[in-house]
């Protein structure tokens, strides 16, 4: 693990589950901070790389009473810290929040799904009906198909806007496999 004994008041950690809130841990030079906590010793020239959370590449100076984030890296001399009451680190809480957000759907998303579950089949039915009506009135299959596609394009232009570039890309890929260069 990233901590070892420095004095009689700090704890040697072999397993994360052995740590309890308010334990004092020694953070060795250039090791990871295992938990969120507060610096209890007064280190001289102590810097911690907190880029795991902040994205800032410049290490942050720490003094006695400074908060440290679990997962950050001690960049200099060793020091003692006391583990926060909640042993879950700040990074673990961020991960849990992101996972919960991914599992839960926004109300507007549910509403859009409900509308599209009715709208899309209705448009397809109207397009099929258009095809049949045009075909039954003596028009060619091509003209009937053209009119039914027009219904879909007018009703769902965004679907065509997404599908067209995809179809062109797939067509160019198939052509390339067959040795054709399509511009």
Coordinates of N, CA, C and O in Angstrom, one line a residue:
X1 N 0.8 -1.2 0.0 CA 0.0 0.0 0.0 C 0.9 1.2 0.0 O 2.1 1.2 0.1
X2 N 0.2 2.4 -0.1 CA 1.0 3.6 -0.2 C 1.4 4.2 1.1 O 2.0 5.3 1.1
X3 N 1.0 3.7 2.2 CA 1.4 4.3 3.5 C 2.2 3.3 4.3 O 2.1 2.1 4.2
X4 N 3.1 3.8 5.1 CA 3.9 3.0 6.0 C 4.1 3.8 7.3 O 3.7 4.9 7.4
X5 N 4.7 3.1 8.3 CA 4.8 3.7 9.6 C 5.9 4.7 9.6 O 7.0 4.5 9.2
X6 N 5.6 5.9 10.2 CA 6.6 7.0 10.4 C 6.8 7.2 11.8 O 7.9 7.6 12.3
X7 N 5.8 7.1 12.6 CA 5.9 7.3 14.0 C 4.9 6.4 14.7 O 4.1 5.7 14.1
X8 N 4.9 6.4 16.0 CA 4.1 5.5 16.8 C 2.6 5.8 16.6 O 1.7 5.0 16.9
X9 N 2.3 7.1 16.2 CA 0.9 7.5 16.1 C 0.3 7.2 14.7 O -0.9 7.3 14.6
X10 N 1.1 6.8 13.7 CA 0.5 6.5 12.4 C 0.3 5.0 12.3 O 0.9 4.2 12.9
X11 N -0.6 4.7 11.3 CA -1.0 3.3 11.1 C -0.4 2.7 9.9 O -0.3 3.4 8.9
X12 N 0.1 1.5 10.0 CA 0.6 0.7 8.8 C -0.7 0.1 8.1 O -1.4 -0.7 8.8
X13 N -0.9 0.4 6.9 CA -2.1 0.0 6.2 C -1.7 -1.1 5.2 O -0.9 -0.9 4.3
X14 N -2.3 -2.3 5.4 CA -2.1 -3.4 4.5 C -3.3 -3.6 3.5 O -3.1 -4.1 2.4
X15 N -4.4 -3.2 4.0 CA -5.7 -3.4 3.3 C -6.6 -2.2 3.5 O -6.7 -1.7 4.6
X16 N -7.2 -1.7 2.4 CA -8.1 -0.6 2.6 C -9.2 -0.8 3.6 O -9.6 0.1 4.3
X17 N -9.7 -2.1 3.7 CA -10.8 -2.3 4.7 C -10.3 -2.2 6.1 O -11.2 -2.2 7.0
X18 N -9.0 -2.2 6.4 CA -8.5 -2.1 7.7 C -8.6 -0.6 8.2 O -8.4 -0.4 9.4
X19 N -8.8 0.3 7.3 CA -8.8 1.7 7.7 C -10.2 2.2 8.2 O -11.2 1.8 7.6
X20 N -10.2 2.9 9.3 CA -11.5 3.4 9.8 C -11.3 5.0 9.9 O -10.2 5.5 9.9
X21 N -12.5 5.6 10.0 CA -12.4 7.1 10.1 C -11.6 7.5 11.3 O -11.6 6.8 12.3
X22 N -10.9 8.6 11.2 CA -10.0 9.2 12.2 C -8.7 8.5 12.4 O -8.0 8.8 13.3
X23 N -8.4 7.4 11.6 CA -7.1 6.8 11.6 C -6.1 7.8 11.1 O -6.4 8.6 10.2
X24 N -4.9 7.8 11.7 CA -3.8 8.6 11.2 C -2.9 7.8 10.4 O -2.4 6.7 10.8
X25 N -2.6 8.2 9.1 CA -1.8 7.5 8.2 C -0.6 8.3 7.8 O -0.7 9.5 7.7
X26 N 0.5 7.6 7.6 CA 1.7 8.3 7.1 C 1.7 8.1 5.6 O 1.7 7.0 5.1
X27 N 1.9 9.2 4.9 CA 1.9 9.2 3.4 C 3.4 9.4 3.0 O 4.0 10.4 3.2
X28 N 3.9 8.3 2.4 CA 5.3 8.3 2.0 C 5.6 9.2 0.9 O 4.7 9.5 0.1
X29 N 6.8 9.7 0.7 CA 7.1 10.5 -0.5 C 6.8 9.8 -1.8 O 7.1 8.6 -1.9
X30 N 6.2 10.5 -2.7 CA 5.9 10.0 -4.0 C 4.9 8.8 -4.0 O 4.9 8.0 -5.0
X31 N 4.1 8.7 -3.0 CA 3.1 7.7 -3.0 C 1.7 8.3 -3.2 O 1.5 9.5 -3.0
X32 N 0.7 7.4 -3.4 CA -0.7 7.9 -3.6 C -1.3 8.1 -2.2 O -1.0 7.3 -1.3
X33 N -2.2 9.1 -2.1 CA -2.9 9.3 -0.9 C -4.1 8.3 -1.0 O -4.9 8.4 -1.9
X34 N -4.2 7.4 0.0 CA -5.3 6.4 -0.2 C -6.7 6.8 0.1 O -7.6 6.2 -0.4
X35 N -6.9 7.8 0.9 CA -8.2 8.3 1.3 C -8.2 9.8 1.4 O -7.2 10.5 1.4
X36 N -9.4 10.4 1.3 CA -9.6 11.8 1.6 C -9.3 12.0 3.1 O -9.5 11.2 3.9
X37 N -8.7 13.2 3.4 CA -8.4 13.5 4.8 C -7.8 14.8 4.9 O -7.9 15.7 4.1
X38 N -7.2 15.0 6.1 CA -6.6 16.3 6.5 C -5.2 16.1 6.9 O -4.9 15.1 7.7
X39 N -4.3 16.9 6.5 CA -2.9 16.8 6.9 C -2.8 17.2 8.4 O -3.3 18.2 8.8
X40 N -2.1 16.3 9.2 CA -2.0 16.5 10.6 C -0.6 17.0 11.0 O -0.5 17.6 12.1
X41 N 0.4 16.6 10.2 CA 1.7 17.1 10.6 C 2.0 18.4 9.8 O 1.2 18.8 9.0
X42 N 3.1 19.0 10.1 CA 3.4 20.3 9.5 C 4.6 20.0 8.5 O 5.7 20.3 8.9
X43 N 4.3 19.5 7.3 CA 5.4 19.2 6.4 C 6.0 20.5 5.8 O 5.3 21.5 5.6
X44 N 7.3 20.5 5.6 CA 7.9 21.6 4.9 C 8.1 21.2 3.4 O 8.4 20.1 3.1
X45 N 7.8 22.1 2.6 CA 7.9 21.9 1.1 C 7.1 20.7 0.7 O 7.5 19.8 0.0
X46 N 5.8 20.6 1.1 CA 4.9 19.5 0.8 C 4.0 19.9 -0.4 O 3.3 20.9 -0.3
X47 N 4.0 19.1 -1.4 CA 3.2 19.4 -2.6 C 2.5 18.1 -3.0 O 3.1 17.0 -3.0
X48 N 1.2 18.2 -3.4 CA 0.4 17.1 -3.8 C -0.1 17.3 -5.2 O -0.7 18.4 -5.5
X49 N 0.0 16.3 -6.0 CA -0.5 16.4 -7.4 C -2.0 15.9 -7.3 O -2.3 14.7 -7.1
X50 N -2.9 16.9 -7.5 CA -4.4 16.6 -7.4 C -5.0 16.6 -8.8 O -6.2 16.7 -9.0
X51 N -4.2 16.3 -9.8 CA -4.7 16.4 -11.2 C -5.7 15.3 -11.5 O -6.5 15.4 -12.4
X52 N -5.8 14.3 -10.7 CA -6.8 13.2 -10.9 C -8.2 13.8 -10.8 O -9.2 13.3 -11.4
X53 N -8.4 14.9 -10.0 CA -9.7 15.5 -9.8 C -9.8 16.9 -10.5 O -10.7 17.2 -11.2
X54 N -8.7 17.7 -10.3 CA -8.8 19.0 -10.8 C -8.3 19.2 -12.3 O -8.7 20.2 -12.9
X55 N -7.5 18.3 -12.7 CA -6.9 18.4 -14.1 C -5.7 19.3 -14.1 O -5.1 19.5 -15.1
X56 N -5.4 20.0 -13.0 CA -4.3 20.9 -12.9 C -3.0 20.2 -12.7 O -2.9 19.4 -11.8
X57 N -2.1 20.4 -13.6 CA -0.8 19.6 -13.5 C 0.1 20.2 -12.5 O 1.1 19.5 -12.1
X58 N -0.1 21.4 -12.0 CA 0.8 22.0 -11.0 C 0.5 21.4 -9.6 O -0.7 21.6 -9.2
X59 N 1.4 20.8 -8.9 CA 1.1 20.3 -7.6 C 0.7 21.5 -6.7 O 1.1 22.6 -6.8
X60 N -0.1 21.1 -5.7 CA -0.7 22.1 -4.7 C 0.1 22.0 -3.4 O 0.3 20.9 -2.9
X61 N 0.5 23.1 -2.9 CA 1.2 23.2 -1.6 C 0.2 22.8 -0.4 O -0.9 23.2 -0.4
X62 N 0.7 22.0 0.5 CA -0.1 21.5 1.6 C 0.6 21.9 2.9 O 1.8 21.8 3.1
X63 N -0.2 22.3 3.9 CA 0.3 22.6 5.3 C -0.6 21.9 6.2 O -1.6 21.3 5.9
X64 N -0.3 22.0 7.5 CA -1.1 21.3 8.5 C -2.5 21.9 8.5 O -2.7 23.1 8.4
X65 N -3.5 21.0 8.4 CA -4.9 21.4 8.3 C -5.5 21.4 6.9 O -6.7 21.6 6.6
X66 N -4.6 21.2 5.9 CA -5.0 21.2 4.5 C -5.8 19.9 4.2 O -5.4 18.9 4.7
X67 N -6.8 20.0 3.3 CA -7.5 18.8 2.9 C -6.7 18.2 1.8 O -6.1 18.9 0.9
X68 N -6.7 16.8 1.8 CA -6.1 16.1 0.7 C -7.2 15.2 0.1 O -8.1 14.7 0.8
X69 N -7.0 14.9 -1.2 CA -8.0 14.1 -2.0 C -7.4 12.7 -2.2 O -6.3 12.6 -2.7
X70 N -8.2 11.7 -1.9 CA -7.8 10.3 -2.1 C -7.5 10.1 -3.6 O -8.3 10.5 -4.4
X71 N -6.4 9.4 -3.9 CA -6.0 9.2 -5.3 C -5.0 10.2 -5.8 O -4.3 10.0 -6.8
X72 N -4.8 11.3 -5.1 CA -3.8 12.3 -5.5 C -2.4 11.7 -5.1 O -2.3 10.7 -4.4
X73 N -1.3 12.3 -5.6 CA 0.0 11.8 -5.4 C 0.9 12.8 -4.6 O 1.0 14.0 -5.0
X74 N 1.5 12.3 -3.5 CA 2.4 13.1 -2.7 C 3.7 13.3 -3.6 O 4.3 12.4 -4.0
X75 N 4.0 14.6 -3.8 CA 5.2 14.9 -4.6 C 6.5 15.2 -3.9 O 7.5 15.5 -4.5
X76 N 6.5 15.1 -2.6 CA 7.7 15.5 -1.9 C 7.8 14.6 -0.6 O 7.7 13.4 -0.6
X77 N 8.1 15.3 0.5 CA 8.4 14.7 1.8 C 7.1 14.0 2.3 O 6.0 14.3 2.0
X78 N 7.4 13.0 3.2 CA 6.3 12.3 3.9 C 5.6 13.2 4.9 O 6.2 14.1 5.5
X79 N 4.3 12.8 5.2 CA 3.6 13.6 6.2 C 2.4 12.7 6.7 O 2.1 11.6 6.1
X80 N 1.8 13.1 7.8 CA 0.7 12.3 8.4 C -0.6 13.0 8.0 O -0.7 14.2 7.8
X81 N -1.6 12.2 7.9 CA -3.0 12.7 7.6 C -4.0 11.9 8.5 O -3.7 10.7 8.9
X82 N -5.1 12.5 8.8 CA -6.2 11.8 9.4 C -7.3 11.5 8.4 O -7.6 12.4 7.6
X83 N -7.8 10.3 8.4 CA -8.8 9.9 7.4 C -10.2 10.5 7.8 O -10.5 10.6 8.9
X84 N -10.9 11.0 6.8 CA -12.2 11.7 7.0 C -13.2 10.7 7.5 O -13.0 9.4 7.4
X85 N -14.3 11.2 8.1 CA -15.3 10.3 8.6 C -15.9 9.4 7.6 O -16.2 8.2 7.9
X86 N -16.0 9.8 6.4 CA -16.5 9.0 5.3 C -15.3 8.4 4.5 O -14.6 9.2 3.9
X87 N -15.0 7.1 4.7 CA -13.8 6.5 4.1 C -13.9 6.5 2.5 O -12.9 6.1 1.9
X88 N -15.1 6.7 1.9 CA -15.2 6.8 0.5 C -14.5 8.0 0.0 O -14.8 9.1 0.5
X89 N -13.6 7.9 -1.0 CA -12.9 9.1 -1.4 C -13.7 10.0 -2.3 O -14.8 9.5 -2.8
X90 N -13.3 11.2 -2.5 CA -13.9 12.1 -3.4 C -14.1 11.5 -4.8 O -15.1 11.6 -5.4
X91 N -13.0 10.9 -5.3 CA -13.1 10.3 -6.6 C -14.1 9.1 -6.7 O -14.9 9.0 -7.6
X92 N -14.2 8.3 -5.6 CA -15.2 7.3 -5.6 C -16.6 7.9 -5.6 O -17.5 7.3 -6.2
X93 N -16.8 9.0 -4.9 CA -18.1 9.6 -4.9 C -18.5 10.2 -6.3 O -19.6 10.1 -6.7
X94 N -17.5 10.7 -7.0 CA -17.7 11.2 -8.4 C -18.1 10.0 -9.3 O -19.1 10.1 -10.0
X95 N -17.4 8.9 -9.2 CA -17.7 7.8 -10.0 C -19.1 7.3 -9.7 O -19.9 7.0 -10.6
X96 N -19.5 7.2 -8.4 CA -20.8 6.7 -8.0 C -21.9 7.7 -8.6 O -22.9 7.2 -9.1
X97 N -21.6 9.0 -8.5 CA -22.6 10.0 -9.1 C -22.8 9.8 -10.6 O -23.9 9.9 -11.1
X98 N -21.7 9.6 -11.3 CA -21.7 9.4 -12.7 C -22.5 8.1 -13.1 O -23.4 8.1 -14.0
X99 N -22.2 7.0 -12.3 CA -22.9 5.8 -12.6 C -24.4 5.9 -12.3 O -25.2 5.4 -13.1
X100 N -24.8 6.6 -11.3 CA -26.2 6.9 -11.0 C -26.9 7.7 -12.1 O -28.0 7.4 -12.5
X101 N -26.2 8.7 -12.6 CA -26.7 9.6 -13.6 C -26.9 8.8 -14.9 O -27.9 9.0 -15.6
X102 N -26.0 7.8 -15.2 CA -26.1 7.0 -16.4 C -27.3 6.0 -16.3 O -27.9 5.7 -17.3
X103 N -27.6 5.6 -15.1 CA -28.7 4.6 -14.9 C -30.1 5.3 -14.9 O -31.0 4.7 -15.4
X104 N -30.1 6.5 -14.5 CA -31.4 7.2 -14.4 C -31.6 8.0 -15.7 O -30.7 8.7 -16.2
X105 N -32.8 8.0 -16.3 CA -33.1 8.7 -17.5 C -33.8 10.0 -17.1 O -34.6 10.0 -16.2
X106 N -33.5 11.0 -17.9 CA -34.2 12.3 -17.6 C -35.6 12.3 -18.0 O -36.0 11.5 -19.0
X107 N -36.5 13.0 -17.4 CA -37.9 13.0 -17.7 C -38.2 13.4 -19.2 O -39.1 12.8 -19.8
X108 N -37.4 14.3 -19.7 CA -37.7 14.7 -21.1 C -37.3 13.5 -22.1 O -37.9 13.4 -23.1
X109 N -36.3 12.7 -21.7 CA -35.9 11.6 -22.5 C -37.0 10.6 -22.5 O -37.3 10.0 -23.6
X110 N -37.7 10.3 -21.4 CA -38.8 9.4 -21.3 C -40.0 9.9 -22.2 O -40.6 9.1 -22.9
X111 N -40.2 11.2 -22.1 CA -41.3 11.8 -22.9 C -41.0 11.7 -24.4 O -41.9 11.3 -25.2
X112 N -39.8 12.0 -24.8 CA -39.4 11.8 -26.2 C -39.5 10.4 -26.7 O -40.0 10.2 -27.8
X113 N -39.2 9.4 -25.9 CA -39.3 8.0 -26.2 C -40.8 7.7 -26.4 O -41.1 6.9 -27.3
X114 N -41.6 8.2 -25.5 CA -43.1 7.9 -25.6 C -43.7 8.5 -26.9 O -44.4 7.8 -27.6
X115 N -43.3 9.7 -27.3 CA -43.8 10.3 -28.5 C -43.3 9.6 -29.7 O -44.0 9.3 -30.6
X116 N -42.0 9.3 -29.7 CA -41.4 8.6 -30.9 C -41.9 7.2 -31.1 O -42.0 6.7 -32.2
X117 N -42.4 6.6 -30.0 CA -42.9 5.2 -30.1 C -44.3 5.2 -30.8 O -44.7 4.2 -31.4
X118 N -44.9 6.4 -30.9 CA -46.2 6.6 -31.6 C -45.9 7.2 -32.9 O -46.5 6.8 -34.0
X119 N -45.1 8.3 -33.0 CA -44.8 9.1 -34.2 C -44.2 8.2 -35.3 O -44.7 8.3 -36.4
X120 N -43.1 7.5 -35.0 CA -42.4 6.8 -36.1 C -43.3 5.7 -36.8 O -43.4 5.7 -38.0
X121 N -44.0 4.9 -36.0 CA -44.9 3.9 -36.7 C -46.0 4.5 -37.5 O -46.4 4.0 -38.5
X122 N -46.5 5.7 -37.0 CA -47.6 6.4 -37.7 C -47.1 6.9 -39.0 O -47.7 6.7 -40.0
X123 N -45.9 7.5 -39.0 CA -45.3 8.0 -40.3 C -45.0 6.8 -41.3 O -45.3 7.0 -42.5
X124 N -44.5 5.7 -40.8 CA -44.3 4.6 -41.7 C -45.6 4.1 -42.2 O -45.7 3.7 -43.4
X125 N -46.7 4.0 -41.4 CA -48.0 3.6 -41.9 C -48.5 4.6 -43.0 O -49.1 4.1 -44.0
X126 N -48.4 5.9 -42.7 CA -48.8 6.8 -43.7 C -48.0 6.7 -45.0 O -48.6 6.8 -46.1
X127 N -46.7 6.5 -44.9 CA -45.9 6.3 -46.1 C -46.3 5.0 -46.9 O -46.4 5.1 -48.1
X128 N -46.6 3.9 -46.2 CA -47.1 2.7 -46.8 C -48.4 2.9 -47.5 O -48.7 2.5 -48.6
X129 N -49.3 3.6 -46.8 CA -50.6 3.9 -47.4 C -50.5 4.8 -48.6 O -51.1 4.6 -49.6
X130 N -49.6 5.8 -48.6 CA -49.3 6.6 -49.8 C -48.8 5.8 -50.9 O -49.3 6.0 -52.1
X131 N -47.9 4.9 -50.7 CA -47.4 4.0 -51.7 C -48.5 3.2 -52.4 O -48.7 3.1 -53.6
X132 N -49.4 2.6 -51.5 CA -50.5 1.8 -52.0 C -51.5 2.6 -52.8 O -52.0 2.2 -53.8
X133 N -51.8 3.8 -52.3 CA -52.8 4.7 -53.0 C -52.3 5.1 -54.4 O -53.0 5.0 -55.4
X134 N -51.0 5.5 -54.4 CA -50.4 5.9 -55.7 C -50.3 4.8 -56.7 O -50.5 4.9 -57.9
X135 N -50.0 3.6 -56.1 CA -49.8 2.4 -57.0 C -51.2 2.0 -57.5 O -51.4 1.6 -58.7
X136 N -52.2 2.1 -56.7 CA -53.6 1.6 -57.1 C -54.3 2.6 -58.0 O -55.2 2.3 -58.7
X137 N -53.8 3.8 -58.1 CA -54.3 4.8 -59.1 C -53.6 4.8 -60.4 O -53.8 5.7 -61.2
X138 N -52.8 3.8 -60.7 CA -52.2 3.6 -62.0 C -50.8 4.2 -62.1 O -50.3 4.1 -63.2
X139 N -50.2 4.7 -61.1 CA -48.9 5.2 -61.2 C -47.8 4.0 -61.1 O -48.1 3.0 -60.6
X140 N -46.6 4.3 -61.6 CA -45.6 3.3 -61.6 C -45.1 3.0 -60.2 O -45.3 3.9 -59.3
X141 N -44.4 1.9 -60.0 CA -43.9 1.6 -58.7 C -42.9 2.6 -58.3 O -42.8 3.1 -57.1
X142 N -42.1 3.1 -59.2 CA -41.1 4.1 -58.9 C -41.7 5.4 -58.4 O -41.3 6.0 -57.4
X143 N -42.8 5.9 -59.1 CA -43.5 7.1 -58.7 C -44.2 6.9 -57.3 O -44.1 7.8 -56.5
X144 N -44.7 5.7 -57.1 CA -45.4 5.5 -55.8 C -44.4 5.4 -54.7 O -44.6 6.0 -53.6
X145 N -43.2 4.8 -55.0 CA -42.2 4.7 -54.0 C -41.6 6.1 -53.7 O -41.4 6.5 -52.5
X146 N -41.5 6.9 -54.7 CA -41.0 8.3 -54.6 C -41.9 9.1 -53.7 O -41.4 9.9 -52.8
X147 N -43.2 9.0 -53.9 CA -44.2 9.7 -53.1 C -44.1 9.3 -51.6 O -44.2 10.1 -50.7
X148 N -44.0 8.0 -51.4 CA -44.0 7.5 -50.0 C -42.7 7.9 -49.3 O -42.7 8.3 -48.1
X149 N -41.6 7.9 -50.0 CA -40.3 8.5 -49.4 C -40.5 9.9 -49.1 O -40.0 10.4 -48.1
X150 N -41.2 10.7 -50.0 CA -41.4 12.1 -49.7 C -42.2 12.3 -48.4 O -41.9 13.2 -47.7
X151 N -43.1 11.4 -48.1 CA -43.8 11.5 -46.8 C -42.9 11.4 -45.6 O -42.9 12.2 -44.7
X152 N -42.0 10.4 -45.7 CA -41.0 10.2 -44.6 C -40.0 11.4 -44.5 O -39.8 11.9 -43.4
X153 N -39.6 11.9 -45.6 CA -38.6 13.1 -45.6 C -39.3 14.3 -45.0 O -38.7 15.0 -44.2
X154 N -40.5 14.6 -45.4 CA -41.2 15.7 -44.9 C -41.5 15.6 -43.4 O -41.4 16.5 -42.6
X155 N -41.9 14.4 -43.0 CA -42.3 14.2 -41.6 C -41.1 14.1 -40.7 O -41.1 14.5 -39.5
X156 N -40.0 13.5 -41.2 CA -38.8 13.2 -40.4 C -37.5 13.7 -41.1 O -36.7 12.9 -41.4
X157 N -37.3 15.0 -41.3 CA -36.1 15.5 -42.0 C -34.8 15.2 -41.2 O -33.8 14.9 -41.8
X158 N -34.9 15.1 -39.9 CA -33.7 14.9 -39.1 C -33.2 13.4 -39.3 O -32.0 13.1 -39.4
X159 N -34.2 12.5 -39.5 CA -33.8 11.1 -39.7 C -33.0 11.0 -41.1 O -32.0 10.3 -41.1
X160 N -33.5 11.7 -42.1 CA -32.8 11.7 -43.4 C -31.4 12.4 -43.2 O -30.4 11.9 -43.8
X161 N -31.4 13.5 -42.4 CA -30.1 14.2 -42.2 C -29.1 13.3 -41.5 O -27.9 13.4 -41.8
X162 N -29.5 12.4 -40.7 CA -28.6 11.5 -40.0 C -28.3 10.3 -40.9 O -27.2 9.7 -40.9
X163 N -29.3 9.8 -41.6 CA -29.1 8.5 -42.3 C -28.3 8.7 -43.6 O -27.6 7.9 -44.0
X164 N -28.4 9.9 -44.3 CA -27.8 10.1 -45.5 C -26.2 10.0 -45.4 O -25.6 9.3 -46.1
X165 N -25.6 10.8 -44.5 CA -24.2 10.7 -44.4 C -23.7 9.3 -44.0 O -22.7 8.8 -44.5
X166 N -24.5 8.6 -43.2 CA -24.1 7.2 -42.8 C -24.2 6.3 -44.1 O -23.3 5.5 -44.3
X167 N -25.2 6.5 -44.9 CA -25.4 5.6 -46.1 C -24.3 5.9 -47.1 O -23.7 5.0 -47.7
X168 N -23.9 7.2 -47.2 CA -22.8 7.6 -48.1 C -21.5 7.0 -47.6 O -20.7 6.4 -48.4
X169 N -21.2 7.0 -46.3 CA -20.0 6.5 -45.8 C -20.0 5.0 -46.0 O -18.9 4.4 -46.4
X170 N -21.1 4.3 -45.7 CA -21.1 2.8 -45.9 C -20.9 2.5 -47.4 O -20.1 1.6 -47.7
X171 N -21.6 3.2 -48.2 CA -21.4 3.0 -49.7 C -20.0 3.2 -50.1 O -19.5 2.4 -50.9
X172 N -19.3 4.2 -49.7 CA -17.9 4.5 -50.0 C -17.0 3.4 -49.5 O -16.1 2.9 -50.2
X173 N -17.3 2.9 -48.3 CA -16.6 1.7 -47.7 C -16.7 0.5 -48.5 O -15.7 -0.2 -48.8
X174 N -17.9 0.2 -48.9 CA -18.2 -1.0 -49.8 C -17.5 -0.9 -51.1 O -16.9 -1.8 -51.6
X175 N -17.6 0.3 -51.7 CA -16.9 0.6 -53.0 C -15.4 0.4 -52.9 O -14.8 -0.1 -53.7
X176 N -14.9 0.9 -51.8 CA -13.4 0.8 -51.6 C -13.0 -0.7 -51.5 O -11.9 -1.0 -52.0
X177 N -13.8 -1.5 -50.8 CA -13.5 -2.9 -50.7 C -13.5 -3.6 -52.1 O -12.8 -4.5 -52.3
X178 N -14.3 -3.1 -53.0 CA -14.4 -3.6 -54.3 C -13.4 -2.9 -55.3 O -13.5 -3.2 -56.5
X179 N -12.6 -2.0 -54.8 CA -11.6 -1.4 -55.6 C -12.1 -0.1 -56.3 O -11.5 0.4 -57.2
X180 N -13.3 0.4 -55.9 CA -13.8 1.6 -56.5 C -13.5 2.9 -55.7 O -13.6 2.8 -54.5
X181 N -13.1 3.9 -56.3 CA -12.9 5.2 -55.6 C -14.1 6.1 -55.9 O -14.3 6.5 -57.0
X182 N -14.8 6.4 -54.9 CA -16.0 7.2 -55.1 C -15.8 8.6 -54.5 O -15.4 8.7 -53.3
X183 N -16.0 9.6 -55.3 CA -15.7 11.0 -54.9 C -17.0 11.7 -54.6 O -18.0 11.5 -55.3

